[in-house]
CSV table of C-alpha atoms in Angstrom, one decimal:
chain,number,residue,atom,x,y,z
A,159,UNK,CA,-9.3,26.5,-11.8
A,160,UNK,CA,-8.6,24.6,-8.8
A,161,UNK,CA,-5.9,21.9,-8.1
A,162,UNK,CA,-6.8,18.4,-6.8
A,163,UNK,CA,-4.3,16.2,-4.3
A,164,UNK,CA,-5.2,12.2,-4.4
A,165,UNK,CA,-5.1,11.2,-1.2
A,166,UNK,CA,-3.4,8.0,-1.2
A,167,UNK,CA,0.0,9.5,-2.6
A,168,UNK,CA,-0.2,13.3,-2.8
A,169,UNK,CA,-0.4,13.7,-6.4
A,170,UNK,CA,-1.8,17.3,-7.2
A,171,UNK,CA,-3.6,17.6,-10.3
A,172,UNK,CA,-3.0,21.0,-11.5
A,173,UNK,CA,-5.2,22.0,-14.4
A,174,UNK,CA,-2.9,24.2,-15.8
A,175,UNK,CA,-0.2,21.4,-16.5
A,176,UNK,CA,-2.9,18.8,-17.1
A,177,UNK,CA,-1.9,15.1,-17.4
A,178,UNK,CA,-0.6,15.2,-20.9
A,179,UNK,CA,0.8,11.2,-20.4
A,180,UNK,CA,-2.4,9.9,-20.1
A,181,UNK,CA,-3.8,12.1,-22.5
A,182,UNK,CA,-5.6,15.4,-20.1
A,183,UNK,CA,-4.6,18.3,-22.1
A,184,UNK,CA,-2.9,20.9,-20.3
A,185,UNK,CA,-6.1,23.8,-19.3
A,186,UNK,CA,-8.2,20.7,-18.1
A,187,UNK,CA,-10.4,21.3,-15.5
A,188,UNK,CA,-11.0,18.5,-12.3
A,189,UNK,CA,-14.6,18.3,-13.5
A,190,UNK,CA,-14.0,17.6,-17.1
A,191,UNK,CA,-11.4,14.7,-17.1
A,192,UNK,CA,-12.7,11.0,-18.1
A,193,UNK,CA,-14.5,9.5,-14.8
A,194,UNK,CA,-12.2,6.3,-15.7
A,195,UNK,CA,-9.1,8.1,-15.1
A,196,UNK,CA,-6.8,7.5,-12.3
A,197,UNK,CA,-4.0,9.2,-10.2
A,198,UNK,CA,-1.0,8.6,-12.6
A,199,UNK,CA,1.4,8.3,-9.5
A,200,UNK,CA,-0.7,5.1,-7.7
A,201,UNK,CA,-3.6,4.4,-9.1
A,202,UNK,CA,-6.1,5.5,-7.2
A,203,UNK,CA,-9.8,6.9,-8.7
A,204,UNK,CA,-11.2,10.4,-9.1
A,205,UNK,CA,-13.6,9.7,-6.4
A,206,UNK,CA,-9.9,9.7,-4.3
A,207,UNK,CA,-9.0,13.3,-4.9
A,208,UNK,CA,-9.9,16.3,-2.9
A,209,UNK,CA,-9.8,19.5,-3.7
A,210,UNK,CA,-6.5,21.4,-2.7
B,85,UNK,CA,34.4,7.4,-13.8
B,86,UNK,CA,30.3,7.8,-13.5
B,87,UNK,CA,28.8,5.8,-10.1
B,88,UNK,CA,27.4,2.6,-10.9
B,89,UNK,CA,23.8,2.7,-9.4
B,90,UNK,CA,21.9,-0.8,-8.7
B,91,UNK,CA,18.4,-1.0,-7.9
B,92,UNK,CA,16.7,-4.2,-6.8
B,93,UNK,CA,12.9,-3.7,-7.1
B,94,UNK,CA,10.9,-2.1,-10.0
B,95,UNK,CA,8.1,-1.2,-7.7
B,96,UNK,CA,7.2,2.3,-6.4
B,97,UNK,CA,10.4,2.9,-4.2
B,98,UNK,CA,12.7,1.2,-6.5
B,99,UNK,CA,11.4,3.5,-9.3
B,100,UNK,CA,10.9,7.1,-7.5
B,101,UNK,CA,14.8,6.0,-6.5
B,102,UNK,CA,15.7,5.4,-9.9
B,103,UNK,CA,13.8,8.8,-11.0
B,104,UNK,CA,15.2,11.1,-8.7
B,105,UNK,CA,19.0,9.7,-9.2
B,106,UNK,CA,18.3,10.5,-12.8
B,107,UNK,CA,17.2,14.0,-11.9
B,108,UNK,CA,20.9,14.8,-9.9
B,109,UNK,CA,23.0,12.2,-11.9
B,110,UNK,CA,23.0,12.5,-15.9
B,111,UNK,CA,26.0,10.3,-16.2
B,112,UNK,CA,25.6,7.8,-13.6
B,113,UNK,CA,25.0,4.2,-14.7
B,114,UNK,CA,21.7,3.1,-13.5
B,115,UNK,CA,20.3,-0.4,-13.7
B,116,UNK,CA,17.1,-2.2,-11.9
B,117,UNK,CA,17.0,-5.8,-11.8
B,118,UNK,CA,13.0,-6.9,-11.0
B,119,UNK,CA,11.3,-10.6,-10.6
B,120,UNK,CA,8.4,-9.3,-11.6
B,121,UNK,CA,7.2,-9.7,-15.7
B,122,UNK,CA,5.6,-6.8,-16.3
B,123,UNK,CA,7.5,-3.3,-15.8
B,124,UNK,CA,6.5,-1.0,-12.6
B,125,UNK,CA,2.6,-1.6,-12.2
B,126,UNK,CA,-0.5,0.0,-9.8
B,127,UNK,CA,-0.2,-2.8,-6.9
B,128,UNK,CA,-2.9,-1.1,-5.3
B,129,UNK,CA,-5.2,-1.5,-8.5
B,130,UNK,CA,-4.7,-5.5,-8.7
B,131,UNK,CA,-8.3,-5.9,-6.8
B,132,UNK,CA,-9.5,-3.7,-9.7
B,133,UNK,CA,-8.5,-6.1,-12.4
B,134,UNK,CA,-9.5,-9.1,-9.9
B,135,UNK,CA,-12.8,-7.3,-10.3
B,136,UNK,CA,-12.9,-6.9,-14.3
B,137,UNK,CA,-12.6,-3.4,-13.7
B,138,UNK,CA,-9.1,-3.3,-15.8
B,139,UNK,CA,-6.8,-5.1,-18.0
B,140,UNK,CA,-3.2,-5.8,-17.5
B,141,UNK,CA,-2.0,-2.9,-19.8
B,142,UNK,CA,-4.5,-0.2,-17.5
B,143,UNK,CA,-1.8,-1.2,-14.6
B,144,UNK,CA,1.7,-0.4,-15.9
B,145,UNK,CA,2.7,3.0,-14.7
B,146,UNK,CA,5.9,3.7,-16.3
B,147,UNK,CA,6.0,2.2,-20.0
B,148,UNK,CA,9.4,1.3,-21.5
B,149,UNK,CA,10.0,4.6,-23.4
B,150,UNK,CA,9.9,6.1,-19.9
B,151,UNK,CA,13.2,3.9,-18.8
B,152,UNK,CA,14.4,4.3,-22.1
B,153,UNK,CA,14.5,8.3,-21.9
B,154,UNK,CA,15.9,8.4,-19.0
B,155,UNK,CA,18.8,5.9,-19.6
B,156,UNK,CA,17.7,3.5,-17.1
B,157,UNK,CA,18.4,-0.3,-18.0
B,158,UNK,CA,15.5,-2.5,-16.4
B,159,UNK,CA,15.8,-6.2,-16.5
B,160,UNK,CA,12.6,-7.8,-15.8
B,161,UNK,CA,12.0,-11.6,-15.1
B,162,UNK,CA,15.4,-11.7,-13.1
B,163,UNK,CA,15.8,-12.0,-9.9
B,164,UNK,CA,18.4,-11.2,-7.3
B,165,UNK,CA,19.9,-14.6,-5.7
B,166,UNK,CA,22.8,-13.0,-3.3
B,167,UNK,CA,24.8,-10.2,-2.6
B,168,UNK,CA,28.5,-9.7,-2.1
B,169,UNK,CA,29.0,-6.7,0.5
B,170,UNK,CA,33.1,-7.0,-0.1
B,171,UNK,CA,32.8,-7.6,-3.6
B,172,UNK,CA,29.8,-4.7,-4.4
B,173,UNK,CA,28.1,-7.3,-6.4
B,174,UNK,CA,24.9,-9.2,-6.9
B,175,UNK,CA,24.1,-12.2,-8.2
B,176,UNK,CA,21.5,-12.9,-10.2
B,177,UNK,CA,18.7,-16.1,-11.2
B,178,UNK,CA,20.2,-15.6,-14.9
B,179,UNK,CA,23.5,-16.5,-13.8
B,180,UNK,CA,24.7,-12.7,-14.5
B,181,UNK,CA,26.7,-11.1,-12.1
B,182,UNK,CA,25.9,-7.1,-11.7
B,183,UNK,CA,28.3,-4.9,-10.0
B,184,UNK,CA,27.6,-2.0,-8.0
B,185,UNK,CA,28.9,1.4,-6.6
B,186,UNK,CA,25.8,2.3,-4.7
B,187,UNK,CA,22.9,-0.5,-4.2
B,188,UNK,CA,19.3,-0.1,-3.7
B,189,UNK,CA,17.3,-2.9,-2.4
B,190,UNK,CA,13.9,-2.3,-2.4
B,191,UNK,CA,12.7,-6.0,-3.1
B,192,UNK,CA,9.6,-5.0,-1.5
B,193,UNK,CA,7.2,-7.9,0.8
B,194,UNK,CA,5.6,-10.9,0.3
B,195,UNK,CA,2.1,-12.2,1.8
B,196,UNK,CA,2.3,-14.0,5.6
B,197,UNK,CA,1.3,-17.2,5.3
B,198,UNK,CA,0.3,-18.5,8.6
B,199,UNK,CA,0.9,-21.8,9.6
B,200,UNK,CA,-2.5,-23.4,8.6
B,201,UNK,CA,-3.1,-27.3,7.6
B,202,UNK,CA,-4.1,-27.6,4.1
B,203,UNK,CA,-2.6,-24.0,3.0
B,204,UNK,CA,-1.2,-25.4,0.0
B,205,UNK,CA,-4.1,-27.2,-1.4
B,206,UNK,CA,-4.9,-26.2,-4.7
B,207,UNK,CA,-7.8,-23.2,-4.9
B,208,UNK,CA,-5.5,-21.3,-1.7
B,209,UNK,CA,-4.0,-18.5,-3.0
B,210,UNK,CA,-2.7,-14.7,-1.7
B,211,UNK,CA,-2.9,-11.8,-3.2
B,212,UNK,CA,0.5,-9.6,-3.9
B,213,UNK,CA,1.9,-9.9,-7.5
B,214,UNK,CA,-0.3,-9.7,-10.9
B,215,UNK,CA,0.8,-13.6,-11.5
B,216,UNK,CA,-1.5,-13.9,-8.6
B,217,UNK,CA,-4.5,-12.0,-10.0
B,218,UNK,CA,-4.7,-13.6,-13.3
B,219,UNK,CA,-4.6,-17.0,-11.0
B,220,UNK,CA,-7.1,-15.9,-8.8
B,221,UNK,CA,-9.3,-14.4,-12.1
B,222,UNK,CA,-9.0,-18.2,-13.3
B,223,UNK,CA,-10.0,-20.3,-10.7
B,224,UNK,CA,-12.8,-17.8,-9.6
B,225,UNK,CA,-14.3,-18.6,-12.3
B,226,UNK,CA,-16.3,-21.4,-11.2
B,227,UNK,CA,-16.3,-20.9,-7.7
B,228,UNK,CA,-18.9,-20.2,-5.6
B,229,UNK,CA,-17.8,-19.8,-1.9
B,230,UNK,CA,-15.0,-17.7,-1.0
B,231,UNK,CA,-13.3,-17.3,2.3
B,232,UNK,CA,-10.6,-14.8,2.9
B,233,UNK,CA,-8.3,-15.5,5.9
B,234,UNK,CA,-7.7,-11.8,7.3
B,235,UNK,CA,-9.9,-8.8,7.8
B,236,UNK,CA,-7.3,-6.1,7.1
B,237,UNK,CA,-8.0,-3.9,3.8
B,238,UNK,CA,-6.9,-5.8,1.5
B,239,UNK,CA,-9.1,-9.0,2.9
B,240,UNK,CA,-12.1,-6.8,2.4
B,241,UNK,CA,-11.2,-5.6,-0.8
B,242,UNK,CA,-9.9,-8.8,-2.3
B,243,UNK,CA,-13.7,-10.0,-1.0
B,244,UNK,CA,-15.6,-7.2,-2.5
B,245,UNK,CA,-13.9,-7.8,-6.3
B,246,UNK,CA,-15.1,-11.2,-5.8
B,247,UNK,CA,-18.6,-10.7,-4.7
B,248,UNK,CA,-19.6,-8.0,-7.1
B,249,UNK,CA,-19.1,-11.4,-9.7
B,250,UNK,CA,-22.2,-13.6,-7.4
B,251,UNK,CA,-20.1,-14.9,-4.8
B,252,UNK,CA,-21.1,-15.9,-1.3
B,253,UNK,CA,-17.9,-14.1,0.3
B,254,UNK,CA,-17.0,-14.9,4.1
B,255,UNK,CA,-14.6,-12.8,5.4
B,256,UNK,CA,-12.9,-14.7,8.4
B,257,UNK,CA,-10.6,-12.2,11.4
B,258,UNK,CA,-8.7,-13.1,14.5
B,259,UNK,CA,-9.1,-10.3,15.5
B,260,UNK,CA,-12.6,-9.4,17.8
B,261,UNK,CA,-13.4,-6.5,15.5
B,262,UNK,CA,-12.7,-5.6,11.5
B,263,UNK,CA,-9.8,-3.8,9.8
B,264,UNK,CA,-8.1,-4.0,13.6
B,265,UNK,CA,-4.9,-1.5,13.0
B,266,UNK,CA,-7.5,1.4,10.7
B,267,UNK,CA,-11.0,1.3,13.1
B,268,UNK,CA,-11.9,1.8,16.9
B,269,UNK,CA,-14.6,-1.1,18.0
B,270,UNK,CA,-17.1,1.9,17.4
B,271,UNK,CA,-16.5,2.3,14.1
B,272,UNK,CA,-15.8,-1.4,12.5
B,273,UNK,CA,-19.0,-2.3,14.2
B,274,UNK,CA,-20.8,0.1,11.8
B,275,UNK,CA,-18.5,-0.9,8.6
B,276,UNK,CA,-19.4,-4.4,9.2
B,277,UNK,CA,-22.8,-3.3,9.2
B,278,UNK,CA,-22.9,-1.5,6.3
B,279,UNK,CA,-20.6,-4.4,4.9
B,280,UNK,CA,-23.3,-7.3,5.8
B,281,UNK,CA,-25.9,-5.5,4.0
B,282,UNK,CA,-23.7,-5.9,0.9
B,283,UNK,CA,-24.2,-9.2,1.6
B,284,UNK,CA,-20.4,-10.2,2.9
B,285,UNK,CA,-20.4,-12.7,6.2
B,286,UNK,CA,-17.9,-11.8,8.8
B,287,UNK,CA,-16.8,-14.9,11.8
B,288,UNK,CA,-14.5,-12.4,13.9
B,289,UNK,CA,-12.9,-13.3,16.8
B,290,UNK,CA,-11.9,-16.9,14.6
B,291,UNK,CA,-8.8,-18.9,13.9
B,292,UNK,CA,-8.8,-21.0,10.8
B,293,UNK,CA,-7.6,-24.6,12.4
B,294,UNK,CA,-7.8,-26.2,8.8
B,295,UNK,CA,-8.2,-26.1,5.1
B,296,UNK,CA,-9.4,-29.5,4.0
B,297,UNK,CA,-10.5,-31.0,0.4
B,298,UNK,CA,-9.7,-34.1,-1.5
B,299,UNK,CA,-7.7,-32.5,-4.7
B,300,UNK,CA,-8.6,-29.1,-4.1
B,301,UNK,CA,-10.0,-26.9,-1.1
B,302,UNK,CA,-13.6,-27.8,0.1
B,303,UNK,CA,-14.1,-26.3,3.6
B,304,UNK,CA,-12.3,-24.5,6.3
B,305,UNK,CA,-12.9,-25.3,9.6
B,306,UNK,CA,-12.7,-22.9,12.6
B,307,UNK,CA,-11.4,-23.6,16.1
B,308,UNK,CA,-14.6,-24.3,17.7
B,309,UNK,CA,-15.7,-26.7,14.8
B,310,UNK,CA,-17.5,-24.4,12.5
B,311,UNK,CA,-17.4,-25.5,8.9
B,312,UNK,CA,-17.6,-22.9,6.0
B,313,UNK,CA,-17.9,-24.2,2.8
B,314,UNK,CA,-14.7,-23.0,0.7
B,315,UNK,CA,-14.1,-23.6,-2.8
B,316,UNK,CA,-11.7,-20.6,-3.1
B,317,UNK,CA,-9.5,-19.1,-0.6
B,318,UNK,CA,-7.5,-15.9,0.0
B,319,UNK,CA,-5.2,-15.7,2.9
B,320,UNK,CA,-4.9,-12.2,3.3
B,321,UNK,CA,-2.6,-12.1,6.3
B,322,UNK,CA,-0.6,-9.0,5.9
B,323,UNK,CA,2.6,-8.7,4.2
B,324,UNK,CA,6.6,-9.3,5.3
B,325,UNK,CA,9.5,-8.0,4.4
B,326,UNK,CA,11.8,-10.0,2.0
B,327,UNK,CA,14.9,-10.4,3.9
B,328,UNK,CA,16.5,-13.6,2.1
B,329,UNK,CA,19.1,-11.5,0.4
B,330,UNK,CA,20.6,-10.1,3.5
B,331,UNK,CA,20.0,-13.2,5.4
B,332,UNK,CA,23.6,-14.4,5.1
B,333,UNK,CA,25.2,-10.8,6.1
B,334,UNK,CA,25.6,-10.2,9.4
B,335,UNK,CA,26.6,-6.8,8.4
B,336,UNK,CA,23.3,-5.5,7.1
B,337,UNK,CA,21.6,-5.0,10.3
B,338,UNK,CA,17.7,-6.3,10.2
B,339,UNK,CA,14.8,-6.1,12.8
B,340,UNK,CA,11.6,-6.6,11.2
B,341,UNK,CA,12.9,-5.0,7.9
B,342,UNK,CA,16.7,-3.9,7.0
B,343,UNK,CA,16.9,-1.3,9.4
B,344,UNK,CA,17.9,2.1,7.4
B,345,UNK,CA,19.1,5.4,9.0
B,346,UNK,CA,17.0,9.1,8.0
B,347,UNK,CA,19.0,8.9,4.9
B,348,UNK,CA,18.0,5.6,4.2
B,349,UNK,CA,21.4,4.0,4.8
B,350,UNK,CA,21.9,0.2,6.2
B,351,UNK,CA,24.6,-0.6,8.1
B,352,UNK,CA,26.6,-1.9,5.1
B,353,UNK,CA,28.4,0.8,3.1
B,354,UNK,CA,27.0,2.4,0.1
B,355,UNK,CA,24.1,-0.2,0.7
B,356,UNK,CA,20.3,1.6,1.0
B,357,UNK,CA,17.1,0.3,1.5
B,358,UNK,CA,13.7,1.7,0.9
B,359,UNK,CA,10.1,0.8,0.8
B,360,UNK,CA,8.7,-2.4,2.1
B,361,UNK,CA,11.5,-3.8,2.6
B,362,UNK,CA,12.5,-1.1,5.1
B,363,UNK,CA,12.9,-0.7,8.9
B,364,UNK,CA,12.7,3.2,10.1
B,365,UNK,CA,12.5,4.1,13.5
B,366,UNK,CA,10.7,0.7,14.4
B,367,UNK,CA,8.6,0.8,11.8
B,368,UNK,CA,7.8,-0.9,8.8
B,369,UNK,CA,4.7,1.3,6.8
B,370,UNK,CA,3.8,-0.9,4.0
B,371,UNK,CA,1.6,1.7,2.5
B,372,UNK,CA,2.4,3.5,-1.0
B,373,UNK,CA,3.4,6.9,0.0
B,374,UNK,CA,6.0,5.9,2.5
B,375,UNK,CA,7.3,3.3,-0.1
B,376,UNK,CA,7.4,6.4,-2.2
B,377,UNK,CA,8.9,8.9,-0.4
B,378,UNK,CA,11.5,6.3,1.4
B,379,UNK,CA,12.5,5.6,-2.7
B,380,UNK,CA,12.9,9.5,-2.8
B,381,UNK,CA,15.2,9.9,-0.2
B,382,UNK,CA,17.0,7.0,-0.9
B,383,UNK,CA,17.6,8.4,-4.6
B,384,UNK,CA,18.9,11.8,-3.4
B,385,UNK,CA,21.4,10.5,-0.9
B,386,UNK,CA,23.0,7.8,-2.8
B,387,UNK,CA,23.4,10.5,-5.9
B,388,UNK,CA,24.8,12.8,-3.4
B,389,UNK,CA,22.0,15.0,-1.8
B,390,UNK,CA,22.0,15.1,1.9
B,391,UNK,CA,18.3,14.7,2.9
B,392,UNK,CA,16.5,13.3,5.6
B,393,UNK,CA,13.0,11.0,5.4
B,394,UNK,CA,10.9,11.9,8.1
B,395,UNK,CA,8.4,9.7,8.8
B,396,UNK,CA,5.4,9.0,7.0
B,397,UNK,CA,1.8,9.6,8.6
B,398,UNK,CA,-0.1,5.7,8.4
B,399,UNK,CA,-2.8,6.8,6.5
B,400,UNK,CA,-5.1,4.2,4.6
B,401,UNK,CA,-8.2,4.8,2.2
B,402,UNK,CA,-10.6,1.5,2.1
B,403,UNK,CA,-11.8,0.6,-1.8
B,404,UNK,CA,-15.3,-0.9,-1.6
B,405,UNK,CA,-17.7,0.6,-3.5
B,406,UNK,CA,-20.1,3.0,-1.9
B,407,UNK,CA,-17.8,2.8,1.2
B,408,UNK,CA,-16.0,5.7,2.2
B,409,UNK,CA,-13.6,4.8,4.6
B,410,UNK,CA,-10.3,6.8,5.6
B,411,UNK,CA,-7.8,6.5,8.3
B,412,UNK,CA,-5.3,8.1,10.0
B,413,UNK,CA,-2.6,8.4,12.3
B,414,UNK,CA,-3.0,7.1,15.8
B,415,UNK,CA,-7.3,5.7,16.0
B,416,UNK,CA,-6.9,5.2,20.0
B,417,UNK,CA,-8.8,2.4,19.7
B,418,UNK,CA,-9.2,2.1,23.7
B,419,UNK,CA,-10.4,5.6,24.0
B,420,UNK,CA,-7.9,6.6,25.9
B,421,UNK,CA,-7.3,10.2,24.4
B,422,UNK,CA,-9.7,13.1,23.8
B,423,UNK,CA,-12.0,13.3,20.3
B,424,UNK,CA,-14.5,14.2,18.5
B,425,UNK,CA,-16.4,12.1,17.6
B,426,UNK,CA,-20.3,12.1,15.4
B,427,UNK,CA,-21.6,8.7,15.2
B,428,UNK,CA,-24.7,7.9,12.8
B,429,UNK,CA,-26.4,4.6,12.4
B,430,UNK,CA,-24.4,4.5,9.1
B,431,UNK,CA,-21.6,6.7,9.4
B,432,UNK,CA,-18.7,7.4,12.0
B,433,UNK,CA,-16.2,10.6,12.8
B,434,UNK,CA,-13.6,10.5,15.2
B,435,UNK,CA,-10.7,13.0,15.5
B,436,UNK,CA,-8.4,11.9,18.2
B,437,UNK,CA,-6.2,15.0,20.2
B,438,UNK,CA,-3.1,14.5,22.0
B,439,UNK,CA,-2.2,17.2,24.5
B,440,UNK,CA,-4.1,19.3,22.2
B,441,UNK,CA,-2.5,18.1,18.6
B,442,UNK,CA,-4.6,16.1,15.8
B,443,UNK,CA,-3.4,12.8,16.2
B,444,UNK,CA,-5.4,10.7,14.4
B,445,UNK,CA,-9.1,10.1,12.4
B,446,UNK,CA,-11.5,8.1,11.1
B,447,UNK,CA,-13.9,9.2,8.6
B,448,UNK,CA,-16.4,6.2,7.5
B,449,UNK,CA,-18.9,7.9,5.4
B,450,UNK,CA,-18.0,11.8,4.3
B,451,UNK,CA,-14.6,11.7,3.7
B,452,UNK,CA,-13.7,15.4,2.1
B,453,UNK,CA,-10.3,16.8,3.1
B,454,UNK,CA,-8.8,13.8,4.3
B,455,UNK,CA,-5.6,14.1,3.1
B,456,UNK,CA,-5.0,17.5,4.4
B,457,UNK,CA,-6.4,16.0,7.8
B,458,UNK,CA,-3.5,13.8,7.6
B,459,UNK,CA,-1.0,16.4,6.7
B,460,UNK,CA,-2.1,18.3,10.2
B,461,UNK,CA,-1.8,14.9,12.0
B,462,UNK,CA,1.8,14.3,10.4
B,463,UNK,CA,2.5,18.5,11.4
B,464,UNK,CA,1.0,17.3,14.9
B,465,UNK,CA,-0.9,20.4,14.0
B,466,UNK,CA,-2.7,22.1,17.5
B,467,UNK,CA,-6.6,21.3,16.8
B,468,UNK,CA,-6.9,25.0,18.0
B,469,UNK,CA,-5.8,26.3,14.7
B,470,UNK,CA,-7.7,23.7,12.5
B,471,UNK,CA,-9.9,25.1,9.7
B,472,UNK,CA,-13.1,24.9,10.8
B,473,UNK,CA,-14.0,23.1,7.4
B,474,UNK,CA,-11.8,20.1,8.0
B,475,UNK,CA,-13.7,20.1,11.5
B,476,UNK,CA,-17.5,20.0,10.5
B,477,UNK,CA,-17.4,16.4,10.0
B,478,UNK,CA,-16.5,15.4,13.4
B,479,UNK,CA,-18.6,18.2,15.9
B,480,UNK,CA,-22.4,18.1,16.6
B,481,UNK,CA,-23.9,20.6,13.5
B,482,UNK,CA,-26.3,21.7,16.5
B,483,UNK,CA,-23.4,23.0,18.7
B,484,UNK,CA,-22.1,26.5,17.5
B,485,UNK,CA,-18.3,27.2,18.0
């Protein structure tokens, strides 16, 4: 599964940690996480992320 | 005897600072004194809750347990008053004094105010701190004109949350052109564009003269006698550093910002400073990720690391819905370099080349792959060894390569 970066800050989203803090189980793809969650580092939206 | 670390600021810097001490210091005695109410929250996501888009508890990033597990000690609601260099301490609004072995200040900015008659009417506000966007959420309740003073990003997206709720939003600019320091003439000419036909009014070129009302703001009127109706205002002015602490100390050297070495360092001993605060190399960023990383570096070198900070590409991503907008490094807004550039009634691409290095871009429309755009412009990456999918966007689909 691919990794995501968020383009304000960096952030990589990598599926196989997930975003356990704000509830994204670990094995999560990109695709699948809530359209209402955010970049847990600043904020910023899905639509912000590209993919690595 | 474990170092007694002191961190003023619970924003991003402050906190990356406080994290990565933690990381290298398990002992080390780590306390962060912050003005602020709520704990460390998205400042970049306030124009979201002005919106309605999210409540106050969406915003916090780091909850308490996060402070609690790390042994940090955060005091919120307190607020630094003066330092003393010679003594290592601080004083605080809570009459406390906290001493220090290494000090943080990363006390962040506050919004310019320019010197306009009628500023502090009633129903003029800026935009920096959540106490501001719960006012602003208040009083726009029942008003119906809005002008926001300043066409920079946060202008247009303080505007935007308030005219997706039915106001008439007019977005007033000294500037000739919009978003100045992120867009070429080229290119804010066709964001306006697209902007107008959201229904936002621009006056560029303009200079508020006043702000006048009887109890509260009425109108603003422009050099050259226009009057816009104004019932709510935003000055959105840009941002300064908060240099009252260090005001009194000739010792802490200060341009624009407390000027800080690569390791974050001011002149004053076991003093560092990070984030908006922060003069590097002439420059003060204001933007997240340099607050971020400048809180990084500070963290490692005052728990011991030897690291450097260099630099932090200027990169900014515009928040208005069905706008993509994304810029980069240097825009050359007189066309004095060499781009690419791919120009559609509603979109714009530029790539700017310096002696043959990405230097800068602006993407207004598709915006895939910025941010490793911007890591080639920060590697001053030669455009010659570019992937040719981060250069579609910006060459002629008819020309092959």
């Amino acid at each position: 599964m691919d990794k995501y970066v968020c383009r304000i800050c960096g952030y990589v989203y990598d599926p196989a940690v997930g975003d356990p803090d704000s509830g994204i189980a670990a094995g999560t793809s990109f695709a699948d996480i809530p359209s209402d969650w955010v970049c847990p580092v600043c904020g910023a939206a899905k639509a912000d992320f590209e993919r690595e | 005897m474990p170092t007694q670390y002191l961190i003023v600021g619970n924003g991003v810097a402050g906190t990356t600072a406080a994290e990565n001490i933690r990381a290298h210091d398990a002992s080390g005695q780590i306390t962060m004194l912050s003005r602020e109410q709520l704990p460390f929250y998205h400042r970049i996501r306030l124009i979201d809750y002005l919106a309605g888009a999210v409540d106050e508890a969406a915003l916090v990033v780091k909850k308490t347990e996060w402070y609690a597990e790390r042994n940090i000690t955060i005091l919120t609601g307190t607020m630094a008053t003066s330092i003393n260099p010679t003594a290592r301490s601080i004083q605080a609004d809570n009459g406390l004094t906290y001493h220090y072995g290494r000090l943080l200040l990363a006390n962040g900015s506050h919004p310019f105010v320019p010197p306009i008659t009628g500023s502090k009417l009633p129903g003029v506000f800026t935009l920096h701190t959540i106490a501001d966007a719960r006012v602003i959420t208040e009083a726009a309740r029942t008003a119906e004109n809005v002008v926001v003073i300043g066409g920079g990003l946060l202008g247009l997206e303080a505007g935007n949350s308030l005219r997706k709720s039915g106001k008439q939003v007019t977005v007033v600019e000294f500037s000739p052109r919009l978003l100045p320091r992120q867009l070429d003439p080229a290119g804010a000419a066709i964001l306006q564009h697209l902007m107008e036909s959201k229904g936002f009014r621009f006056r560029l070129g303009a200079v508020t003269e006043r702000i006048s009302g009887g109890l509260r703001t009425e109108q603003i009127v422009l050099k050259g006698g226009e009057i816009l109706a104004a019932d709510l205002v935003i000055i959105a002015a840009g941002v300064r550093p908060d240099l009252n602490l260090i005001t009194p100390h000739a010792s802490i050297a200060r341009d624009r910002g407390i000027i800080v070495n690569d390791r974050m360092q001011t002149t004053a001993d076991d003093i560092f400073a990070a984030g908006d605060v922060a003069q590097w190399h002439d420059q003060v960023f204001g933007i997240w990720p340099a607050a971020q990383e400048q809180g990084k570096i500070a963290g490692l070198n005052m728990a011991g690391i030897r690291t450097h900070y260099n630099g932090t590409t200027s990169a900014n991503v515009l928040k208005v819905a069905d706008i993509k907008l994304a810029s980069a490094g240097d825009i050359d807004p007189e066309n004095r370099l060499q781009s690419f550039c791919i120009t559609t009634p509603t979109t714009y691409h530029k790539l700017i080349i310096d002696q043959g290095k990405v230097s800068g871009c602006i993407m207004l429309g598709e915006t895939g792959n910025f941010f490793k755009l911007t890591k080639a412009i920060a590697e001053r990456q030669p455009v010659s060894t570019l992937a040719s999918a981060l250069l579609t966007p910006f060459l002629d689909q008819t020309t092959s390569r």
